[in-house]
Coordinates of C-alpha atoms in Angstrom, one line a residue:
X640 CA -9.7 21.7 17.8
X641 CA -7.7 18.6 17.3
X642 CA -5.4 18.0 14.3
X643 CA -5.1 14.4 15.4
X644 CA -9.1 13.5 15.9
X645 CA -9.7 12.3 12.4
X646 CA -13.6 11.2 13.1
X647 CA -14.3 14.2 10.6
X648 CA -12.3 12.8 8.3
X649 CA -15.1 12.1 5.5
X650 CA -16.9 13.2 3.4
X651 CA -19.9 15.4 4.1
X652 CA -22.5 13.4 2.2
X653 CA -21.4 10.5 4.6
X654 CA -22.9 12.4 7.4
X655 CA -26.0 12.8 5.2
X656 CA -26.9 9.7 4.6
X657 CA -26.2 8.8 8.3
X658 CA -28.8 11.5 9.2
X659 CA -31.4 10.2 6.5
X660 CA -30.9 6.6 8.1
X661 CA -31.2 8.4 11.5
X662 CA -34.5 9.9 10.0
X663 CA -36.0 6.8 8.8
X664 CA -35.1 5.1 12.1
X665 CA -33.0 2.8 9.9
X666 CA -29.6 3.7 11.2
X667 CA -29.0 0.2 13.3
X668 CA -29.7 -1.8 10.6
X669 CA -26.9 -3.9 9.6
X670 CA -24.7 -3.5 6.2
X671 CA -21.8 -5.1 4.2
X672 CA -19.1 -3.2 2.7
X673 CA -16.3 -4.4 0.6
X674 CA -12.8 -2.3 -0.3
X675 CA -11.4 -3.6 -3.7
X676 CA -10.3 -1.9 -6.5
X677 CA -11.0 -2.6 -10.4
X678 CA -7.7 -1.9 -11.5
X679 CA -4.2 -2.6 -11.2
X680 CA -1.7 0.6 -11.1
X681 CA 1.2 1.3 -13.5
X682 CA 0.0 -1.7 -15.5
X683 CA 1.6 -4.1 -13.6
X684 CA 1.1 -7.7 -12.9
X685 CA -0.2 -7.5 -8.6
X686 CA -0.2 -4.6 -6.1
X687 CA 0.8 -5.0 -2.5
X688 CA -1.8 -4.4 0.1
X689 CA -1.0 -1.7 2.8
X690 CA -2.7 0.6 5.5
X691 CA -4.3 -1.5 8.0
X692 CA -2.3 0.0 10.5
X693 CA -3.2 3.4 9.5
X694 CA -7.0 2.3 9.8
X695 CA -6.9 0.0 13.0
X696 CA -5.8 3.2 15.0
X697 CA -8.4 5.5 13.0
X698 CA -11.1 3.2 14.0
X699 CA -9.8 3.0 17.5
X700 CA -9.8 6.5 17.4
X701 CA -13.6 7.2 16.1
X702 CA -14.9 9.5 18.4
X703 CA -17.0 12.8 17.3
X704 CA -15.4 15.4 19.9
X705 CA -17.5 18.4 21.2
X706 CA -16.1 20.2 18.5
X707 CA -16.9 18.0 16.1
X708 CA -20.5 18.6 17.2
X709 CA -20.6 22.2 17.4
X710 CA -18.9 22.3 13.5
X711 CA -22.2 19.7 12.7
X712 CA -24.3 22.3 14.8
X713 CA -23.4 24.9 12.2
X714 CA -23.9 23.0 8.7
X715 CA -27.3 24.2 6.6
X716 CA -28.7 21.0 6.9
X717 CA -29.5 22.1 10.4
X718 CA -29.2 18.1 11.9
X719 CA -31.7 17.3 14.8
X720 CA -30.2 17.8 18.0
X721 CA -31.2 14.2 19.1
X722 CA -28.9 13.2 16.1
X723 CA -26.0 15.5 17.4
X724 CA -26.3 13.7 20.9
X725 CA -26.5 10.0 19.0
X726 CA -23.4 11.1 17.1
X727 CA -21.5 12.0 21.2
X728 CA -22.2 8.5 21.7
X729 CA -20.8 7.2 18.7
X730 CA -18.7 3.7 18.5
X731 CA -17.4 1.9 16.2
X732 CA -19.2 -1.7 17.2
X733 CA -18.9 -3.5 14.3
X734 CA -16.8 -6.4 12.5
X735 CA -13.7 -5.4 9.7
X736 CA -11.4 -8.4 8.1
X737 CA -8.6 -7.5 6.5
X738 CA -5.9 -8.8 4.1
X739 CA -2.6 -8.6 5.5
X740 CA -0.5 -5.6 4.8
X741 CA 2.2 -6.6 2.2
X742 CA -0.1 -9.2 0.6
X743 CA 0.1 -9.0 -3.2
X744 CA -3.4 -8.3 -4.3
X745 CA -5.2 -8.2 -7.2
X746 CA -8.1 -6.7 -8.5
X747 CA -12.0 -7.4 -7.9
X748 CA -10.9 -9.3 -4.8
X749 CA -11.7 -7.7 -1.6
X750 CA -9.3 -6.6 0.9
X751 CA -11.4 -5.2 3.7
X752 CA -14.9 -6.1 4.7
X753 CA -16.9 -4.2 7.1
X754 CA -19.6 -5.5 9.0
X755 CA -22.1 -3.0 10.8
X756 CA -24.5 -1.1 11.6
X757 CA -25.1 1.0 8.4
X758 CA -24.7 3.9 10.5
X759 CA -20.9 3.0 11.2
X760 CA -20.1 1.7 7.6
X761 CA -21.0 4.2 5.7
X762 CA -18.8 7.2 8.4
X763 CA -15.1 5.0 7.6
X764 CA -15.8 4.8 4.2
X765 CA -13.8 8.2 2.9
X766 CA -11.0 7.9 5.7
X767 CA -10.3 4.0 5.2
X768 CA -10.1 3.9 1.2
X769 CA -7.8 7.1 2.2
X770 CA -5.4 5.1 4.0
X771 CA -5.6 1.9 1.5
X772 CA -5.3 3.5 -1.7
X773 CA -2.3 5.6 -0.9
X774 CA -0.3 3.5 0.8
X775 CA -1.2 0.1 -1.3
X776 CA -0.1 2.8 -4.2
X777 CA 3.0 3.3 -3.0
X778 CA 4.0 0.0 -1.8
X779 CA 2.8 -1.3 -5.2
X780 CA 5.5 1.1 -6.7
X781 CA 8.2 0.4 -4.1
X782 CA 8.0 -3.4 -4.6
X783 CA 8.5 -2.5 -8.4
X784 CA 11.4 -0.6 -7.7
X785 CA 12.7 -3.7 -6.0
X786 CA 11.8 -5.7 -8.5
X787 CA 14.2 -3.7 -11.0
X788 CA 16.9 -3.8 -8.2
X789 CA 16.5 -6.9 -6.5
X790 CA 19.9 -7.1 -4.7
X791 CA 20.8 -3.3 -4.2
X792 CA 20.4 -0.8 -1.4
X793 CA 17.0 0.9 -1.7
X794 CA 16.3 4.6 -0.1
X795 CA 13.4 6.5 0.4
X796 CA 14.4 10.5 -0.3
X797 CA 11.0 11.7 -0.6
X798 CA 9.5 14.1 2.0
X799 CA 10.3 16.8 0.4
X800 CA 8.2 15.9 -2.4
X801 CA 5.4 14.1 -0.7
X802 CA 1.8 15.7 -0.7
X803 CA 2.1 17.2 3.1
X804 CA 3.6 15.4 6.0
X805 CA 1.3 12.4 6.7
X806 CA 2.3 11.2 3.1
X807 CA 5.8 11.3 3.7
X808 CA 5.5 9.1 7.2
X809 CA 3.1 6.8 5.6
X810 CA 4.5 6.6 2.4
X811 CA 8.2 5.8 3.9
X812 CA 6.5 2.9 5.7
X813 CA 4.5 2.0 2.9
X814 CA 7.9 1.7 0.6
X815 CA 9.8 0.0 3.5
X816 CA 7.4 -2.5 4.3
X817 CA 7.4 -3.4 0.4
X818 CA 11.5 -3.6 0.1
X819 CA 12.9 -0.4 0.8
X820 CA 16.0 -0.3 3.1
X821 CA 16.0 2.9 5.0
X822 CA 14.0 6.6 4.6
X823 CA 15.8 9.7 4.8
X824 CA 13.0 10.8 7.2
X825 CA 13.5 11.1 10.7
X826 CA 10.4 11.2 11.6
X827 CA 8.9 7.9 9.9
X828 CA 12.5 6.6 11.3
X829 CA 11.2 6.9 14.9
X830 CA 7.7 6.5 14.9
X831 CA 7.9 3.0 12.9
X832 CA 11.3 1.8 13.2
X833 CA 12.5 2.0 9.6
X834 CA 16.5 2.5 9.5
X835 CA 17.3 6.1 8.3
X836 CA 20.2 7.2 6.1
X837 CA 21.2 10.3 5.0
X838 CA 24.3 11.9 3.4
X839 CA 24.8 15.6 2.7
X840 CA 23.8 18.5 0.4
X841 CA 25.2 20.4 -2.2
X842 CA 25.1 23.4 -0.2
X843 CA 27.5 22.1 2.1
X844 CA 29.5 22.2 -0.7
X845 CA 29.1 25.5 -1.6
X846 CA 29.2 26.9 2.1
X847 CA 33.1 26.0 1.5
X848 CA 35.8 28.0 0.0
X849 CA 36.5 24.7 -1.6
X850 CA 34.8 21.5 -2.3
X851 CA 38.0 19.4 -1.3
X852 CA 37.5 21.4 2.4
X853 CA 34.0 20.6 2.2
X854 CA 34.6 17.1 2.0
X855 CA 37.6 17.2 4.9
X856 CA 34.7 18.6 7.1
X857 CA 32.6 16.7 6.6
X858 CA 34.7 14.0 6.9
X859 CA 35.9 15.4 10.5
X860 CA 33.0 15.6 12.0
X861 CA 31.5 12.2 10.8
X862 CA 34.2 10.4 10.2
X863 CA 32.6 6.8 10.4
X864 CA 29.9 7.5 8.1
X865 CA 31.5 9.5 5.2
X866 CA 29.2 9.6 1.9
X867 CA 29.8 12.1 -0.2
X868 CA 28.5 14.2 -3.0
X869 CA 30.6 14.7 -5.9
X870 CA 28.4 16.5 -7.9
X871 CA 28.4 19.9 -7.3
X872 CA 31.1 21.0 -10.1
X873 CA 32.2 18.5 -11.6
X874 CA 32.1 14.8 -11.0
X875 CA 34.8 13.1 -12.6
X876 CA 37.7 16.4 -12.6
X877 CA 36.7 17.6 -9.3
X878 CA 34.2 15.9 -7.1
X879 CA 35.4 12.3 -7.4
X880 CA 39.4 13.1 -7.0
X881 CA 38.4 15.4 -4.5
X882 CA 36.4 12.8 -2.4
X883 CA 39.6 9.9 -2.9
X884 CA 41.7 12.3 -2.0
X885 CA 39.9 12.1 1.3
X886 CA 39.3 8.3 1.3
X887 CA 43.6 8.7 1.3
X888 CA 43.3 10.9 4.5
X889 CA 40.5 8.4 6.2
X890 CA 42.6 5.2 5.8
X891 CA 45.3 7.0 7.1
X892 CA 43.3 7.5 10.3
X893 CA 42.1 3.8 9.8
X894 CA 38.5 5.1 8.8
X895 CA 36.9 4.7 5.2
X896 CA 34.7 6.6 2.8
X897 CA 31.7 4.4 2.6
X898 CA 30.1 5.9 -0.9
X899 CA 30.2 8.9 -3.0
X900 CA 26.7 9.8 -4.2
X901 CA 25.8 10.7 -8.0
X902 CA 22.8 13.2 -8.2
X903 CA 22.5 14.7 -12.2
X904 CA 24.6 14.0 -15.1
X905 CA 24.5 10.8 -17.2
X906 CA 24.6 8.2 -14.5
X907 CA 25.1 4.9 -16.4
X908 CA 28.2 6.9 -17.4
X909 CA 29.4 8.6 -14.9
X910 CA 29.1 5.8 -12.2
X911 CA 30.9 3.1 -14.3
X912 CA 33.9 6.2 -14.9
X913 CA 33.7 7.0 -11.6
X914 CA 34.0 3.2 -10.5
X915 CA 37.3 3.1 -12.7
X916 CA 38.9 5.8 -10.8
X917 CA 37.9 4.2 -7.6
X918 CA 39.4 0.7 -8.2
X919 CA 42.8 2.3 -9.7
X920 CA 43.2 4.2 -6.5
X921 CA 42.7 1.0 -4.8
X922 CA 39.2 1.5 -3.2
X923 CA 36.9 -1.0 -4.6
X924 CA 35.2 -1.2 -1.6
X925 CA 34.0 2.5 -1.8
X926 CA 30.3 2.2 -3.0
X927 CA 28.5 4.7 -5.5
X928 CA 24.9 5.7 -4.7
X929 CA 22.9 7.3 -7.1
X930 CA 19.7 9.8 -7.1
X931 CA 18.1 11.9 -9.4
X932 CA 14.3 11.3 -10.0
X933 CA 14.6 7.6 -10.4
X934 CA 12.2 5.2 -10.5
X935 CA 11.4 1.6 -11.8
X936 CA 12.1 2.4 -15.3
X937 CA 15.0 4.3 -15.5
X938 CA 16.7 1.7 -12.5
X939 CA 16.3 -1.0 -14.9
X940 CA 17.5 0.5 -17.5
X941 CA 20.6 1.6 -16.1
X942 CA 21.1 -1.9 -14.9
X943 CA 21.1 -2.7 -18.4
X944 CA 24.1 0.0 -19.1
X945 CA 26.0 -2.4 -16.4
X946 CA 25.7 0.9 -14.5
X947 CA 28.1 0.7 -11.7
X948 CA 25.4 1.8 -8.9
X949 CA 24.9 -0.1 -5.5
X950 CA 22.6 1.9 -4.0
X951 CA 19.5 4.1 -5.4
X952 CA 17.9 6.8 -3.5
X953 CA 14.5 7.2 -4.7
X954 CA 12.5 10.4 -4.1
X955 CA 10.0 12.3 -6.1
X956 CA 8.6 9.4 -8.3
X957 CA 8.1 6.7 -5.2
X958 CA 6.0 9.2 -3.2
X959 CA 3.8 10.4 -5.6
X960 CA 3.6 7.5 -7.6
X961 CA 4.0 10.4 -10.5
X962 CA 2.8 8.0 -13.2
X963 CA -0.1 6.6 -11.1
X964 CA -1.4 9.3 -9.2
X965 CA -4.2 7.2 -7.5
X966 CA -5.0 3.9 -6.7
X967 CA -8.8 3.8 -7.4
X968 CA -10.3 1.9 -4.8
X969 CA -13.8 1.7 -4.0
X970 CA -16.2 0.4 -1.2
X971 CA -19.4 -1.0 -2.1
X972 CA -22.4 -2.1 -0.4
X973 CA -22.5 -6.1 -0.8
X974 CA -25.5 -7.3 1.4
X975 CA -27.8 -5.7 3.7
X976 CA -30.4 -6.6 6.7
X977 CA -33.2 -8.2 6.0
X978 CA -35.3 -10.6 8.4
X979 CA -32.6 -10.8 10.6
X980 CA -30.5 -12.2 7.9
X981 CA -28.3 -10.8 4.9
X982 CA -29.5 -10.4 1.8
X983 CA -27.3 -9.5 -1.6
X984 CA -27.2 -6.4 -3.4
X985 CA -25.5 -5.7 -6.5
X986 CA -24.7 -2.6 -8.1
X987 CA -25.0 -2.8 -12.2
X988 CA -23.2 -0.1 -14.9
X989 CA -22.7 0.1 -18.5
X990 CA -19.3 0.3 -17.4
X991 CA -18.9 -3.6 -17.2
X992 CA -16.0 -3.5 -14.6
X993 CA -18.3 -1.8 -12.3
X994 CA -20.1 -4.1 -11.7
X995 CA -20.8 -5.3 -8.2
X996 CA -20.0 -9.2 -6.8
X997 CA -22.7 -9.2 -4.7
X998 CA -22.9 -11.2 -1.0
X999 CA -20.3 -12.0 1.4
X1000 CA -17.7 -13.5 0.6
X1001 CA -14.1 -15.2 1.8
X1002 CA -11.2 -14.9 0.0
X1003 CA -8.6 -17.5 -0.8
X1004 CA -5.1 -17.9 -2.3
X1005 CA -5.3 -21.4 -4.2
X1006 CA -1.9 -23.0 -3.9
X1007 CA -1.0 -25.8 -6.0
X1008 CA 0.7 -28.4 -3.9
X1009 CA 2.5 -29.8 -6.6
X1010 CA 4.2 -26.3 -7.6
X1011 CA 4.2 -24.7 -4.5
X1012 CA 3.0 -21.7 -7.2
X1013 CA -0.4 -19.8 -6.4
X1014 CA -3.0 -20.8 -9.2
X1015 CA -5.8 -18.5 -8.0
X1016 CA -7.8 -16.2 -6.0
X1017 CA -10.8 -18.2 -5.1
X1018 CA -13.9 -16.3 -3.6
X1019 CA -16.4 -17.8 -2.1
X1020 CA -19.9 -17.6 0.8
X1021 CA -18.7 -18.2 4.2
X1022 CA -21.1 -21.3 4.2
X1023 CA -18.8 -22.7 1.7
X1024 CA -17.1 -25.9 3.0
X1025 CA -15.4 -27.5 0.0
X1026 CA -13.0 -24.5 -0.6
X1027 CA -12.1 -24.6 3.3
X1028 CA -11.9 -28.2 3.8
X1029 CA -9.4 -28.9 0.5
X1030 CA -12.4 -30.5 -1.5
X1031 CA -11.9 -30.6 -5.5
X1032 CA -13.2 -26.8 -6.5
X1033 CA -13.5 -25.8 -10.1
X1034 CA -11.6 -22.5 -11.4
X1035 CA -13.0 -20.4 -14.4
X1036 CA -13.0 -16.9 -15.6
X1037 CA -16.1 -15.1 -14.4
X1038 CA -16.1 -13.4 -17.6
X1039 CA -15.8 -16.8 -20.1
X1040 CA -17.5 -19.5 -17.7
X1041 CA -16.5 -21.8 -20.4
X1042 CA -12.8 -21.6 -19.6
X1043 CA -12.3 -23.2 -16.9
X1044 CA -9.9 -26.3 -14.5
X1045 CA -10.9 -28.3 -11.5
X1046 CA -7.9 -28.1 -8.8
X1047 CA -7.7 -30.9 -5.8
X1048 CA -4.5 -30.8 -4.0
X1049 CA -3.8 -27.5 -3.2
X1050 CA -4.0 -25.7 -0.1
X1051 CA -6.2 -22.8 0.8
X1052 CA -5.2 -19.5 2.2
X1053 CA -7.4 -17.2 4.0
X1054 CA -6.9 -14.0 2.8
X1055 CA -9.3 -11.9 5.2
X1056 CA -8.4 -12.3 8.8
X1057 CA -10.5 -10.7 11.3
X1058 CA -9.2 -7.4 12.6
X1059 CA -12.3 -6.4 15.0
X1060 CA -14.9 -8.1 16.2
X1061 CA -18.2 -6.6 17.6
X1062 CA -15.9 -3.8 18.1
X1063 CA -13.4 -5.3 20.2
X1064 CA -9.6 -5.2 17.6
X1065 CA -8.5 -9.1 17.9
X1066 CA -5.7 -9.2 15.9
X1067 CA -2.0 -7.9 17.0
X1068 CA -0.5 -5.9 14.5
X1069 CA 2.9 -7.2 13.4
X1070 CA 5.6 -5.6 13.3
X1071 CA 7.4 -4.5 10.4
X1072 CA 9.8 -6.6 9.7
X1073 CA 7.3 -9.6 10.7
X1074 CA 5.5 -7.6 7.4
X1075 CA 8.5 -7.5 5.1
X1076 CA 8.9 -11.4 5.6
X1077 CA 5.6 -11.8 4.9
X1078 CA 5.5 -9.6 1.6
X1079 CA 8.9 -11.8 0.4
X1080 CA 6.8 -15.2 1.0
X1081 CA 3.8 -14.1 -1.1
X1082 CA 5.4 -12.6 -3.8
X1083 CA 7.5 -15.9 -4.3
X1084 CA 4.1 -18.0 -4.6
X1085 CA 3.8 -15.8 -7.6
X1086 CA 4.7 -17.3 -11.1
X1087 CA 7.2 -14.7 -12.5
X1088 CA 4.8 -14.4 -15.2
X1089 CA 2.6 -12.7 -12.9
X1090 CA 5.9 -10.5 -11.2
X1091 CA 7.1 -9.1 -14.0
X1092 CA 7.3 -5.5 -14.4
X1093 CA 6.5 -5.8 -18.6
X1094 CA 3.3 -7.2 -20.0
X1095 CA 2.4 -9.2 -16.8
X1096 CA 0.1 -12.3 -17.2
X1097 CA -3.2 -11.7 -15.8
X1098 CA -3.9 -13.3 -12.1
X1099 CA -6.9 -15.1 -12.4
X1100 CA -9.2 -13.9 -9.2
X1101 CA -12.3 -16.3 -9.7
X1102 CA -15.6 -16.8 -8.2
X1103 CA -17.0 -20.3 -6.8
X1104 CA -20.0 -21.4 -8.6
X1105 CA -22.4 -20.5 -5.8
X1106 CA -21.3 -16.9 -5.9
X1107 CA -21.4 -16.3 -9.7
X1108 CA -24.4 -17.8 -9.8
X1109 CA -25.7 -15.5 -7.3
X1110 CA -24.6 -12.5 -9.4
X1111 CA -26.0 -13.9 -12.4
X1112 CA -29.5 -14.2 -10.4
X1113 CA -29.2 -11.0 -9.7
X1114 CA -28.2 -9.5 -12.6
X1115 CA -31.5 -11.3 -14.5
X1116 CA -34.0 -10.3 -11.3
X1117 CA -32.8 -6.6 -11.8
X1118 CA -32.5 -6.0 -15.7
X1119 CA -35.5 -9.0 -17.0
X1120 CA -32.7 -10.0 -19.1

């Protein structure tokens, strides 16, 4: 057994259906899936699309391992051996576009479309809305979190708190590839190249006969990169005296205490007291970091205290996303085989959100030319030319047709870029730092109506006239109505 083969990864009715396709000699038959989700998390005003990494190596990856087949060997169902043997020669041979990770996003629009053989669609489902829902969760909360600290130092502190080790590696890239500085794990720090930080706990504090030897120690043996923890007593009588007692001791030695850290108490208070004391004893320079189960909300409003913090080490509500515990991304069947050509499907609901967009379809990002501000997602059949070729396109909201612009001088951003092609990857992943550039462009085509972390403005995500038209076919052919 292999902890790293993640073909299993699924569910088991995935399998299933793959061996009723099998059955009904249907298997090769072609399919299209779309990942999008109906909502946006913590009720903001975009999300920030991330994981592709994460799912270009999965698919890579997809292999059942003999293993594999002898676990499947032992299931009730009791699958045909031919299938077991069809499933050893399993490949991923199909097509998947992609939005780019750090993309702001918004919902109904898809952000991965997979293209074929039913067989293979229906197996990445489970591990592929895995990888997009948790991490675009978490990078939607991490660009939050810069949002309410646009010019500080952002740190990732939470492994400890993460749902098992993956989410901890995944989720520190997820946060840093949305604005985050550096992750206190060492692990996500090596694999992905994400600057890691780290200062000290309070049980090196108590370890000590004394917290002003604690810090002298400390000190010692790093001297170059002394932040401390004042905490541990009592912040403003012992812990910060204590720790400028030992800023004395460094510039003596031509060295300097870089930050003390705040982790409990009332830190709008206790950071602009302790910044006092600082600047009397002539360190202004000395920077106060602050921790304690921050997130977007309480950041902001200690800004608005004129809290005297530079840096925030976020932990246990970044990577669990405590207020939005999942993302709730689906993957639907779109279109389907039929005479060697797609057809659409749709999928209907007295839920009305649930509703399907049926057929394929591009995505585009409509910028104005004039504002240089993004008026639109625009989605629309790859036979489409006006859209691509700049032609005057009309804008409404799917839901009231009747409301509605025409837009001419804009420019049109593919959304969906092609990631594999008949099974073949054709795109070079970027790095992260190409991604972080990438993430500050788009969010800047954003009006800050649409950024804002209160009562956002809805994006409008529209559907060209072809396609809505298409779903309203659809709709009347299915219900008579």
């Amino acid at each position: 057994m292999t902890y790293d083969n993640l073909t299993l990864h699924t569910d088991k009715y995935q399998i299933n259906m793959m061996y009723a396709h099998w059955i009904n000699g249907t298997h090769n038959d072609k399919a299209v899936f779309e990942a999008y989700f109906r909502k946006l998390p913590f009720a903001g005003g975009f999300a920030v699309f991330a994981g592709l990494e994460r799912i270009v190596r999965y698919i890579e990856g997809l292999q059942f391992a003999e293993d594999d087949i002898a676990f499947l060997r032992e299931q009730e169902e009791q699958y045909d051996e031919a299938f077991l043997e069809e499933l050893r020669r399993f490949r991923f041979t199909g097509r998947l576009y992609s939005v780019t990770e750090g993309t702001p996003v918004f919902p109904g629009e898809p952000l991965i479309r997979v293209e074929a053989r039913v067989f293979e669609g229906q197996l990445v489902e489970t591990a592929l809305l895995n990888f997009m829902n948790y991490q675009t969760l978490i990078a939607t909360k991490a660009a939050r979190i810069r949002q309410a600290a646009p010019h500080d130092v952002l740190l990732e502190f939470g492994t400890r708190r993460a749902q098992e080790a993956d989410a901890a590696i995944w989720g520190a890239r997820a946060a840093y590839l949305a604005g985050f500085d550096a992750t206190s794990n060492l692990r996500a720090a090596k694999l992905f190249g994400i600057p890691a930080k780290g200062t000290h706990a309070h049980a090196w504090v108590q370890g000590h006969a004394t917290e002003l030897e604690a810090f002298r120690r400390y000190a010692a043996a790093l001297p170059d990169h002394v932040t401390l923890l004042v905490d541990t007593y009592d912040t403003l009588r012992s812990g910060v005296p204590n720790a400028i007692a030992v800023a004395r001791e460094l510039q003596r030695q031509g060295k300097q205490l870089n930050a003390i850290r705040l982790d409990s108490g009332d830190l709008a208070y206790l950071s602009k007291a302790a910044r006092a004391m600082l600047d009397e004893a002539g360190f202004p320079n000395v920077r106060i970091v602050a921790s304690n189960d921050l997130d977007e909300n309480i950041i902001a409003d200690l800004k608005a205290q004129d809290a005297a913090i530079d840096s925030w080490g976020v932990g246990t509500q970044l990577i669990t996303a405590a207020d939005q515990p999942a993302l709730g991304g689906v993957y639907k069947l779109v279109a389907r085989e039929q005479d060697g050509g797609y057809i659409p499907v749709i999928k209907i609901s007295g839920n009305p959100e649930k509703v399907t967009t049926p057929g394929v379809k591009d995505a585009y990002r409509i910028v104005n030319r004039l504002t240089g501000k993004a008026e639109a997602d625009y989605l629309a059949a790859p036979e489409e030319d006006d859209v691509r070729e700049g032609r005057r396109i009309k804008l409404f909201d799917p839901l009231r047709p009747y409301l509605h612009k025409y837009i001419d001088d804009y420019d049109a951003q593919p959304l969906l870029q092609p990631i594999f092609l008949d099974g073949q990857r054709v795109y070079e992943l970027p790095t992260l730092d190409d991604i972080r550039r990438h993430h500050a462009a788009q969010l800047e085509l954003l009006w800050p109506e649409h950024r804002r972390k209160l009562h956002p403005a809805a994006y409008p995500v529209d559907l060209s006239e072809r396609v809505w038209q298409m779903k309203m076919d659809l709709l009347h052919q299915i219900t008579g109505q």
